[in-house]
Amino acid sequence: MDLLNTLVDKGLRRELPSREEALAVLATSDDELLDVVAAAGKVRRQWFGRRVKLNYLVNLKSGLCPEDCSYCSQRLGSKAEILKYTWLKPDEASKAAAAGVAGGAKRVCLVASGRGPTDKDVDRVARTIDAIKSGNEGVEVCACLGLLGEGQAERLRGAGADAYNHNLNTSEATYGDITTTHTYADRVETVKKAHGAGLSACSGLIAGMGESDGDLVDVVYGLRELDPDSVPVNFLIPFEGTPLAKEWNLTPQRCLRILAMVRFVCPDVEVRIAGGREVHLRSMQPLALHIANSIFLGDYLTSEGQAGKTDLDMIADAGFEVEGTDRVTLPEHRAGVAVRRRGAGTDLAPNA
């Protein structure tokens, strides 16, 4: 296909495809699907080889959220029968994180429900970051605490956070149909605050909420403009007790097309298969690894994932390798300053 050859060439040059080209990826037929995956795979291998980065979620505070995000089982008024608890203590969070690190996770994602953190919450998370990093050498920590106030991103960076996640979720045009208690612009501003504080920005989307192909392309182009280092692609889990409980719109084939479109638009960023992959990709998860270079290991915020060993076996069986803490995930042109991990103060020889 001329389309796929063009998209591969653009991806290898980090050139933005046209909106029409991105839409055309989503419109490809099932007969063309393996060609689409193979083309996206060429771009993925150019920038990330055959490495898969493992991430592990720790839900610091579950449920009881005042926001009304329609997709979320923790939302205001949710009837979903999920775990509900207040803040984990730093040692509890560190113990949970250690389980993920032991399974091969390179990054721990600390998530808390709510509109955004208070300054006291930031202090609490700072102590948790310290506890996790003290017990797990080389691990990255990403915080996901909602909308950030002034100076909070800087405080998290000073506490040792490496990254901050705040997803755009859907297009600006349809955002008000999904959430009314905050705006798309609020989310954009928080991603910019994280970037400005020197945190690695992580921002993605949720597919399967009834959006159009145009909405999907628009939100991914919005992400490209924000230039995050990682883009998690979530597939809606329609929890009973939420407004989107009946939105079963995804097939494994559509999920693969969406991932491919994201890869073509954001060729050199960490594309992560996030929530809902087991539910919607099902037996096609190994194919998705040819497009994405990152997954969550184990369970999610309020839903269970497949067993960690199953994930590791899947990665190995598909011919990929787990990325270790000794490797920089991002290509050199995106990686910024490399942190020294050899020479004085380590057991490794100096670079001399």
mmCIF file of C-alpha atoms in Angstrom:
data_model
loop_
_atom_site.group_PDB
_atom_site.id
_atom_site.type_symbol
_atom_site.label_atom_id
_atom_site.label_comp_id
_atom_site.label_asym_id
_atom_site.label_seq_id
_atom_site.Cartn_x
_atom_site.Cartn_y
_atom_site.Cartn_z
ATOM 1 C CA MET A 1 0.000 0.000 0.000
ATOM 2 C CA ASP A 2 1.333 3.415 -0.957
ATOM 3 C CA LEU A 3 -0.269 4.812 2.224
ATOM 4 C CA LEU A 4 1.725 2.510 4.488
ATOM 5 C CA ASN A 5 4.989 3.092 2.637
ATOM 6 C CA THR A 6 4.456 6.826 3.020
ATOM 7 C CA LEU A 7 3.670 6.490 6.732
ATOM 8 C CA VAL A 8 6.750 4.354 7.364
ATOM 9 C CA ASP A 9 8.965 6.872 5.578
ATOM 10 C CA LYS A 10 7.475 9.725 7.577
ATOM 11 C CA GLY A 11 7.778 7.786 10.839
ATOM 12 C CA LEU A 12 11.446 7.075 10.255
ATOM 13 C CA ARG A 13 11.975 10.800 9.692
ATOM 14 C CA ARG A 14 9.752 11.823 12.639
ATOM 15 C CA GLU A 15 7.571 13.696 10.175
ATOM 16 C CA LEU A 16 3.922 14.326 11.027
ATOM 17 C CA PRO A 17 1.490 12.491 8.737
ATOM 18 C CA SER A 18 -1.469 14.358 7.357
ATOM 19 C CA ARG A 19 -4.800 14.127 9.109
ATOM 20 C CA GLU A 20 -6.178 12.325 6.050
ATOM 21 C CA GLU A 21 -3.422 9.714 6.287
ATOM 22 C CA ALA A 22 -4.110 9.132 9.982
ATOM 23 C CA LEU A 23 -7.820 8.704 9.272
ATOM 24 C CA ALA A 24 -7.001 6.297 6.456
ATOM 25 C CA VAL A 25 -5.172 3.999 8.915
ATOM 26 C CA LEU A 26 -8.351 3.709 10.977
ATOM 27 C CA ALA A 27 -10.352 2.975 7.816
ATOM 28 C CA THR A 28 -8.197 0.072 6.580
ATOM 29 C CA SER A 29 -9.872 -3.297 6.099
ATOM 30 C CA ASP A 30 -9.299 -6.514 8.026
ATOM 31 C CA ASP A 31 -7.546 -7.877 4.922
ATOM 32 C CA GLU A 32 -4.995 -5.072 5.281
ATOM 33 C CA LEU A 33 -4.562 -5.352 9.041
ATOM 34 C CA LEU A 34 -1.352 -7.379 9.128
ATOM 35 C CA ASP A 35 0.193 -4.969 6.629
ATOM 36 C CA VAL A 36 -0.735 -2.090 8.944
ATOM 37 C CA VAL A 37 0.824 -3.841 11.942
ATOM 38 C CA ALA A 38 3.981 -4.642 9.971
ATOM 39 C CA ALA A 39 4.341 -1.043 8.816
ATOM 40 C CA ALA A 40 3.883 0.346 12.333
ATOM 41 C CA GLY A 41 6.332 -2.292 13.523
ATOM 42 C CA LYS A 42 9.066 -0.896 11.261
ATOM 43 C CA VAL A 43 8.679 2.501 12.892
ATOM 44 C CA ARG A 44 8.578 0.989 16.389
ATOM 45 C CA ARG A 45 11.784 -1.003 15.803
ATOM 46 C CA GLN A 46 13.579 2.019 14.377
ATOM 47 C CA TRP A 47 13.226 3.916 17.647
ATOM 48 C CA PHE A 48 12.859 1.175 20.279
ATOM 49 C CA GLY A 49 14.229 -2.035 18.812
ATOM 50 C CA ARG A 50 12.567 -5.111 20.302
ATOM 51 C CA ARG A 51 12.462 -3.800 23.862
ATOM 52 C CA VAL A 52 9.282 -3.733 25.976
ATOM 53 C CA LYS A 53 9.143 -1.432 28.989
ATOM 54 C CA LEU A 54 7.128 -2.712 31.945
ATOM 55 C CA ASN A 55 5.196 -0.308 34.175
ATOM 56 C CA TYR A 56 3.422 -1.059 37.446
ATOM 57 C CA LEU A 57 0.449 0.819 38.904
ATOM 58 C CA VAL A 58 0.020 1.524 42.601
ATOM 59 C CA ASN A 59 -3.383 3.007 43.444
ATOM 60 C CA LEU A 60 -2.586 5.247 46.410
ATOM 61 C CA LYS A 61 -6.203 6.287 47.026
ATOM 62 C CA SER A 62 -9.144 4.484 45.474
ATOM 63 C CA GLY A 63 -12.645 5.746 44.761
ATOM 64 C CA LEU A 64 -14.470 8.685 46.349
ATOM 65 C CA CYS A 65 -13.575 11.100 43.549
ATOM 66 C CA PRO A 66 -15.544 14.381 43.231
ATOM 67 C CA GLU A 67 -15.089 14.536 39.432
ATOM 68 C CA ASP A 68 -17.753 13.168 37.065
ATOM 69 C CA CYS A 69 -15.645 11.548 34.306
ATOM 70 C CA SER A 70 -18.118 9.196 32.628
ATOM 71 C CA TYR A 71 -15.584 6.465 31.909
ATOM 72 C CA CYS A 72 -14.268 6.179 35.466
ATOM 73 C CA SER A 73 -15.352 3.630 38.074
ATOM 74 C CA GLN A 74 -14.115 6.013 40.791
ATOM 75 C CA ARG A 75 -16.268 8.935 39.629
ATOM 76 C CA LEU A 76 -18.772 10.916 41.631
ATOM 77 C CA GLY A 77 -21.928 8.817 41.894
ATOM 78 C CA SER A 78 -20.334 5.628 40.575
ATOM 79 C CA LYS A 79 -22.195 2.453 41.525
ATOM 80 C CA ALA A 80 -19.285 0.253 40.472
ATOM 81 C CA GLU A 81 -18.359 -2.215 43.188
ATOM 82 C CA ILE A 82 -14.685 -1.275 43.451
ATOM 83 C CA LEU A 83 -12.253 -1.088 46.346
ATOM 84 C CA LYS A 84 -12.495 2.217 48.193
ATOM 85 C CA TYR A 85 -9.814 3.403 50.601
ATOM 86 C CA THR A 86 -7.928 6.525 51.600
ATOM 87 C CA TRP A 87 -4.196 7.177 51.207
ATOM 88 C CA LEU A 88 -1.800 4.265 51.534
ATOM 89 C CA LYS A 89 1.058 4.878 53.934
ATOM 90 C CA PRO A 90 4.493 5.226 52.286
ATOM 91 C CA ASP A 91 5.626 1.800 53.516
ATOM 92 C CA GLU A 92 2.422 0.188 52.181
ATOM 93 C CA ALA A 93 2.896 1.821 48.783
ATOM 94 C CA SER A 94 6.567 0.854 48.732
ATOM 95 C CA LYS A 95 5.698 -2.763 49.475
ATOM 96 C CA ALA A 96 3.167 -2.784 46.636
ATOM 97 C CA ALA A 97 5.680 -1.186 44.275
ATOM 98 C CA ALA A 98 8.347 -3.737 45.178
ATOM 99 C CA ALA A 99 6.106 -6.529 43.898
ATOM 100 C CA GLY A 100 5.951 -4.877 40.489
ATOM 101 C CA VAL A 101 9.686 -4.189 40.400
ATOM 102 C CA ALA A 102 10.366 -7.821 41.309
ATOM 103 C CA GLY A 103 8.253 -8.806 38.297
ATOM 104 C CA GLY A 104 10.414 -6.709 35.980
ATOM 105 C CA ALA A 105 8.761 -3.278 36.095
ATOM 106 C CA LYS A 106 11.081 -0.385 35.306
ATOM 107 C CA ARG A 107 8.583 2.352 36.199
ATOM 108 C CA VAL A 108 6.172 2.600 39.127
ATOM 109 C CA CYS A 109 3.104 4.788 38.532
ATOM 110 C CA LEU A 110 1.617 6.308 41.694
ATOM 111 C CA VAL A 111 -2.023 7.210 41.110
ATOM 112 C CA ALA A 112 -4.550 8.883 43.404
ATOM 113 C CA SER A 113 -8.189 9.622 42.690
ATOM 114 C CA GLY A 114 -9.420 13.183 43.048
ATOM 115 C CA ARG A 115 -9.500 16.510 41.226
ATOM 116 C CA GLY A 116 -5.943 17.286 42.206
ATOM 117 C CA PRO A 117 -3.565 17.143 45.177
ATOM 118 C CA THR A 118 -3.428 19.508 48.116
ATOM 119 C CA ASP A 119 0.005 20.633 49.264
ATOM 120 C CA LYS A 120 -0.327 18.116 52.098
ATOM 121 C CA ASP A 121 -1.005 15.407 49.519
ATOM 122 C CA VAL A 122 2.143 16.391 47.625
ATOM 123 C CA ASP A 123 4.137 16.050 50.863
ATOM 124 C CA ARG A 124 2.627 12.598 51.395
ATOM 125 C CA VAL A 125 3.484 11.505 47.869
ATOM 126 C CA ALA A 126 7.007 12.888 48.264
ATOM 127 C CA ARG A 127 7.550 10.608 51.257
ATOM 128 C CA THR A 128 6.178 7.690 49.227
ATOM 129 C CA ILE A 129 8.550 8.429 46.339
ATOM 130 C CA ASP A 130 11.461 8.463 48.759
ATOM 131 C CA ALA A 131 10.401 5.138 50.270
ATOM 132 C CA ILE A 132 10.101 3.502 46.845
ATOM 133 C CA LYS A 133 13.379 4.812 45.484
ATOM 134 C CA SER A 134 15.249 3.947 48.667
ATOM 135 C CA GLY A 135 14.249 0.321 48.333
ATOM 136 C CA ASN A 136 14.415 -0.116 44.554
ATOM 137 C CA GLU A 137 17.567 1.137 42.867
ATOM 138 C CA GLY A 138 17.129 2.466 39.361
ATOM 139 C CA VAL A 139 13.335 2.441 39.345
ATOM 140 C CA GLU A 140 11.499 5.346 37.730
ATOM 141 C CA VAL A 141 8.531 6.915 39.501
ATOM 142 C CA CYS A 142 5.642 8.587 37.705
ATOM 143 C CA ALA A 143 2.989 10.471 39.681
ATOM 144 C CA CYS A 144 -0.630 10.788 38.533
ATOM 145 C CA LEU A 145 -2.538 12.942 40.997
ATOM 146 C CA GLY A 146 -4.924 14.978 38.863
ATOM 147 C CA LEU A 147 -4.799 18.693 38.080
ATOM 148 C CA LEU A 148 -1.681 20.376 39.452
ATOM 149 C CA GLY A 149 -1.570 23.698 41.260
ATOM 150 C CA GLU A 150 1.212 26.252 40.994
ATOM 151 C CA GLY A 151 4.570 24.943 42.158
ATOM 152 C CA GLN A 152 3.374 21.382 42.737
ATOM 153 C CA ALA A 153 5.120 19.926 39.697
ATOM 154 C CA GLU A 154 8.380 21.483 40.876
ATOM 155 C CA ARG A 155 7.905 20.001 44.333
ATOM 156 C CA LEU A 156 7.287 16.542 42.916
ATOM 157 C CA ARG A 157 10.385 16.861 40.746
ATOM 158 C CA GLY A 158 12.391 17.907 43.775
ATOM 159 C CA ALA A 159 11.082 14.879 45.666
ATOM 160 C CA GLY A 160 12.490 12.547 43.021
ATOM 161 C CA ALA A 161 9.559 12.009 40.664
ATOM 162 C CA ASP A 162 10.734 11.277 37.137
ATOM 163 C CA ALA A 163 7.460 11.751 35.296
ATOM 164 C CA TYR A 164 3.900 12.995 35.597
ATOM 165 C CA ASN A 165 0.860 11.452 33.921
ATOM 166 C CA HIS A 166 -2.265 13.354 32.994
ATOM 167 C CA ASN A 167 -4.242 12.035 30.025
ATOM 168 C CA LEU A 168 -6.185 14.167 27.544
ATOM 169 C CA ASN A 169 -8.504 11.144 27.052
ATOM 170 C CA THR A 170 -10.586 12.435 24.152
ATOM 171 C CA SER A 171 -10.790 15.286 21.669
ATOM 172 C CA GLU A 172 -11.354 18.851 22.763
ATOM 173 C CA ALA A 173 -14.580 18.991 20.738
ATOM 174 C CA THR A 174 -16.179 16.106 22.641
ATOM 175 C CA TYR A 175 -14.544 16.541 26.037
ATOM 176 C CA GLY A 176 -17.596 18.202 27.558
ATOM 177 C CA ASP A 177 -19.703 15.140 26.686
ATOM 178 C CA ILE A 178 -17.447 12.979 28.877
ATOM 179 C CA THR A 179 -16.640 15.287 31.800
ATOM 180 C CA THR A 180 -18.238 18.497 33.086
ATOM 181 C CA THR A 181 -16.310 19.177 36.311
ATOM 182 C CA HIS A 182 -13.138 20.254 34.515
ATOM 183 C CA THR A 183 -12.115 21.060 30.944
ATOM 184 C CA TYR A 184 -9.807 19.813 28.227
ATOM 185 C CA ALA A 185 -7.836 23.043 28.674
ATOM 186 C CA ASP A 186 -7.335 22.215 32.367
ATOM 187 C CA ARG A 187 -5.728 18.936 31.384
ATOM 188 C CA VAL A 188 -3.499 20.560 28.774
ATOM 189 C CA GLU A 189 -2.329 23.082 31.361
ATOM 190 C CA THR A 190 -1.318 20.347 33.809
ATOM 191 C CA VAL A 191 0.725 18.537 31.146
ATOM 192 C CA LYS A 192 2.472 21.829 30.385
ATOM 193 C CA LYS A 193 3.205 22.376 34.082
ATOM 194 C CA ALA A 194 4.807 18.934 34.309
ATOM 195 C CA HIS A 195 6.908 19.628 31.231
ATOM 196 C CA GLY A 196 7.930 23.023 32.555
ATOM 197 C CA ALA A 197 9.109 21.551 35.842
ATOM 198 C CA GLY A 198 11.453 19.131 34.087
ATOM 199 C CA LEU A 199 9.257 16.075 34.580
ATOM 200 C CA SER A 200 8.882 13.611 31.728
ATOM 201 C CA ALA A 201 5.351 14.242 30.508
ATOM 202 C CA CYS A 202 3.054 11.241 30.080
ATOM 203 C CA SER A 203 -0.327 11.836 28.447
ATOM 204 C CA GLY A 204 -2.634 9.600 26.467
ATOM 205 C CA LEU A 205 -6.172 8.734 25.514
ATOM 206 C CA ILE A 206 -9.094 6.395 26.082
ATOM 207 C CA ALA A 207 -10.597 4.676 23.031
ATOM 208 C CA GLY A 208 -14.023 3.075 22.911
ATOM 209 C CA MET A 209 -16.178 5.797 24.482
ATOM 210 C CA GLY A 210 -18.356 6.194 21.390
ATOM 211 C CA GLU A 211 -15.995 8.650 19.733
ATOM 212 C CA SER A 212 -15.570 9.022 15.969
ATOM 213 C CA ASP A 213 -12.418 8.337 13.971
ATOM 214 C CA GLY A 214 -12.019 12.108 13.739
ATOM 215 C CA ASP A 215 -12.104 12.448 17.515
ATOM 216 C CA LEU A 216 -9.374 9.815 17.883
ATOM 217 C CA VAL A 217 -7.166 11.532 15.346
ATOM 218 C CA ASP A 218 -7.792 14.933 16.934
ATOM 219 C CA VAL A 219 -6.773 13.849 20.427
ATOM 220 C CA VAL A 220 -3.621 12.138 19.119
ATOM 221 C CA TYR A 221 -2.689 15.262 17.166
ATOM 222 C CA GLY A 222 -3.298 17.245 20.353
ATOM 223 C CA LEU A 223 -0.889 14.923 22.135
ATOM 224 C CA ARG A 224 1.705 15.294 19.395
ATOM 225 C CA GLU A 225 1.517 19.071 19.866
ATOM 226 C CA LEU A 226 2.102 18.715 23.631
ATOM 227 C CA ASP A 227 5.053 16.410 22.880
ATOM 228 C CA PRO A 228 4.854 14.003 25.832
ATOM 229 C CA ASP A 229 7.554 11.355 26.185
ATOM 230 C CA SER A 230 5.005 8.581 26.658
ATOM 231 C CA VAL A 231 1.477 8.078 25.341
ATOM 232 C CA PRO A 232 -0.652 5.457 27.121
ATOM 233 C CA VAL A 233 -3.485 4.121 24.990
ATOM 234 C CA ASN A 234 -6.362 2.950 27.179
ATOM 235 C CA PHE A 235 -9.292 0.921 25.900
ATOM 236 C CA LEU A 236 -12.490 1.630 27.799
ATOM 237 C CA ILE A 237 -13.495 -0.945 30.380
ATOM 238 C CA PRO A 238 -17.270 -0.375 30.597
ATOM 239 C CA PHE A 239 -17.783 -0.796 34.336
ATOM 240 C CA GLU A 240 -21.311 -1.547 35.475
ATOM 241 C CA GLY A 241 -22.479 1.412 37.525
ATOM 242 C CA THR A 242 -20.936 4.055 35.238
ATOM 243 C CA PRO A 243 -22.594 6.048 32.424
ATOM 244 C CA LEU A 244 -20.552 4.226 29.758
ATOM 245 C CA ALA A 245 -21.371 0.726 30.980
ATOM 246 C CA LYS A 246 -23.007 -0.196 27.661
ATOM 247 C CA GLU A 247 -20.244 1.128 25.393
ATOM 248 C CA TRP A 248 -18.794 -2.095 23.996
ATOM 249 C CA ASN A 249 -17.530 -0.593 20.732
ATOM 250 C CA LEU A 250 -14.082 -2.134 20.282
ATOM 251 C CA THR A 251 -12.778 -5.186 18.473
ATOM 252 C CA PRO A 252 -9.202 -6.470 18.599
ATOM 253 C CA GLN A 253 -8.756 -5.328 15.007
ATOM 254 C CA ARG A 254 -9.878 -1.777 15.771
ATOM 255 C CA CYS A 255 -7.571 -1.633 18.781
ATOM 256 C CA LEU A 256 -4.630 -2.564 16.572
ATOM 257 C CA ARG A 257 -5.547 0.124 14.038
ATOM 258 C CA ILE A 258 -5.771 2.718 16.806
ATOM 259 C CA LEU A 259 -2.366 1.737 18.175
ATOM 260 C CA ALA A 260 -0.872 1.899 14.688
ATOM 261 C CA MET A 261 -2.321 5.353 14.077
ATOM 262 C CA VAL A 262 -0.826 6.550 17.368
ATOM 263 C CA ARG A 263 2.561 5.102 16.406
ATOM 264 C CA PHE A 264 2.543 6.844 13.034
ATOM 265 C CA VAL A 265 1.574 10.215 14.551
ATOM 266 C CA CYS A 266 3.948 9.842 17.530
ATOM 267 C CA PRO A 267 6.707 7.672 16.054
ATOM 268 C CA ASP A 268 9.509 8.197 18.568
ATOM 269 C CA VAL A 269 7.586 8.276 21.866
ATOM 270 C CA GLU A 270 6.888 5.471 24.307
ATOM 271 C CA VAL A 271 3.516 4.125 23.183
ATOM 272 C CA ARG A 272 2.034 2.136 26.058
ATOM 273 C CA ILE A 273 -0.800 -0.381 25.837
ATOM 274 C CA ALA A 274 -2.667 0.513 29.014
ATOM 275 C CA GLY A 275 -6.001 -0.319 30.649
ATOM 276 C CA GLY A 276 -8.360 -2.665 28.840
ATOM 277 C CA ARG A 277 -5.826 -4.500 26.673
ATOM 278 C CA GLU A 278 -6.774 -7.905 28.067
ATOM 279 C CA VAL A 279 -10.495 -7.155 27.625
ATOM 280 C CA HIS A 280 -10.365 -5.848 24.058
ATOM 281 C CA LEU A 281 -7.168 -7.091 22.375
ATOM 282 C CA ARG A 282 -7.503 -10.533 23.944
ATOM 283 C CA SER A 283 -5.516 -13.107 21.959
ATOM 284 C CA MET A 284 -4.136 -10.382 19.691
ATOM 285 C CA GLN A 285 -2.069 -8.787 22.470
ATOM 286 C CA PRO A 286 1.209 -10.214 21.073
ATOM 287 C CA LEU A 287 0.530 -8.465 17.748
ATOM 288 C CA ALA A 288 0.123 -5.184 19.612
ATOM 289 C CA LEU A 289 3.686 -5.508 20.913
ATOM 290 C CA HIS A 290 4.876 -5.012 17.343
ATOM 291 C CA ILE A 291 3.381 -1.503 17.530
ATOM 292 C CA ALA A 292 3.688 -0.440 21.168
ATOM 293 C CA ASN A 293 6.899 -0.635 23.199
ATOM 294 C CA SER A 294 5.429 -0.456 26.705
ATOM 295 C CA ILE A 295 2.723 -2.157 28.783
ATOM 296 C CA PHE A 296 1.401 -2.198 32.324
ATOM 297 C CA LEU A 297 2.302 -5.310 34.263
ATOM 298 C CA GLY A 298 -0.391 -6.953 36.396
ATOM 299 C CA ASP A 299 -3.425 -5.110 37.737
ATOM 300 C CA TYR A 300 -4.798 -1.639 36.994
ATOM 301 C CA LEU A 301 -6.448 0.965 39.217
ATOM 302 C CA THR A 302 -9.747 -0.770 39.906
ATOM 303 C CA SER A 303 -9.649 -3.782 37.580
ATOM 304 C CA GLU A 304 -7.464 -6.854 37.456
ATOM 305 C CA GLY A 305 -5.040 -7.547 34.631
ATOM 306 C CA GLN A 306 -3.668 -10.882 33.499
ATOM 307 C CA ALA A 307 -0.982 -12.559 35.576
ATOM 308 C CA GLY A 308 2.463 -11.015 35.416
ATOM 309 C CA LYS A 309 4.032 -14.304 34.362
ATOM 310 C CA THR A 310 1.598 -14.481 31.466
ATOM 311 C CA ASP A 311 2.756 -11.028 30.352
ATOM 312 C CA LEU A 312 6.416 -12.052 30.581
ATOM 313 C CA ASP A 313 5.777 -15.279 28.668
ATOM 314 C CA MET A 314 3.878 -13.338 26.006
ATOM 315 C CA ILE A 315 6.765 -10.900 25.550
ATOM 316 C CA ALA A 316 9.304 -13.712 25.237
ATOM 317 C CA ASP A 317 7.127 -15.826 22.941
ATOM 318 C CA ALA A 318 6.632 -12.851 20.607
ATOM 319 C CA GLY A 319 10.412 -12.430 20.309
ATOM 320 C CA PHE A 320 10.729 -9.285 22.411
ATOM 321 C CA GLU A 321 12.819 -8.572 25.513
ATOM 322 C CA VAL A 322 12.024 -6.759 28.754
ATOM 323 C CA GLU A 323 13.807 -3.415 29.001
ATOM 324 C CA GLY A 324 16.106 -3.239 32.025
ATOM 325 C CA THR A 325 16.842 -0.300 34.304
ATOM 326 C CA ASP A 326 20.267 -0.004 32.675
ATOM 327 C CA ARG A 327 18.704 1.147 29.379
ATOM 328 C CA VAL A 328 17.324 4.561 28.489
ATOM 329 C CA THR A 329 13.861 4.079 27.040
ATOM 330 C CA LEU A 330 13.696 7.050 24.723
ATOM 331 C CA PRO A 331 15.784 7.554 21.585
ATOM 332 C CA GLU A 332 18.859 9.691 22.162
ATOM 333 C CA HIS A 333 17.343 12.802 20.611
ATOM 334 C CA ARG A 334 14.484 12.698 23.190
ATOM 335 C CA ALA A 335 16.292 11.382 26.229
ATOM 336 C CA GLY A 336 17.735 14.626 27.569
ATOM 337 C CA VAL A 337 20.594 14.375 30.043
ATOM 338 C CA ALA A 338 21.606 10.807 30.876
ATOM 339 C CA VAL A 339 21.853 10.124 34.608
ATOM 340 C CA ARG A 340 25.212 8.609 35.594
ATOM 341 C CA ARG A 341 24.892 5.030 36.843
ATOM 342 C CA ARG A 342 28.546 3.947 36.670
ATOM 343 C CA GLY A 343 31.860 4.964 38.157
ATOM 344 C CA ALA A 344 32.256 6.510 41.623
ATOM 345 C CA GLY A 345 29.594 5.382 44.079
ATOM 346 C CA THR A 346 28.611 2.307 42.037
ATOM 347 C CA ASP A 347 29.914 -1.199 41.413
ATOM 348 C CA LEU A 348 30.325 -0.501 37.691
ATOM 349 C CA ALA A 349 33.484 0.610 35.921
ATOM 350 C CA PRO A 350 33.755 4.295 35.003
ATOM 351 C CA ASN A 351 33.382 5.447 31.412
ATOM 352 C CA ALA A 352 37.091 6.034 30.812
#
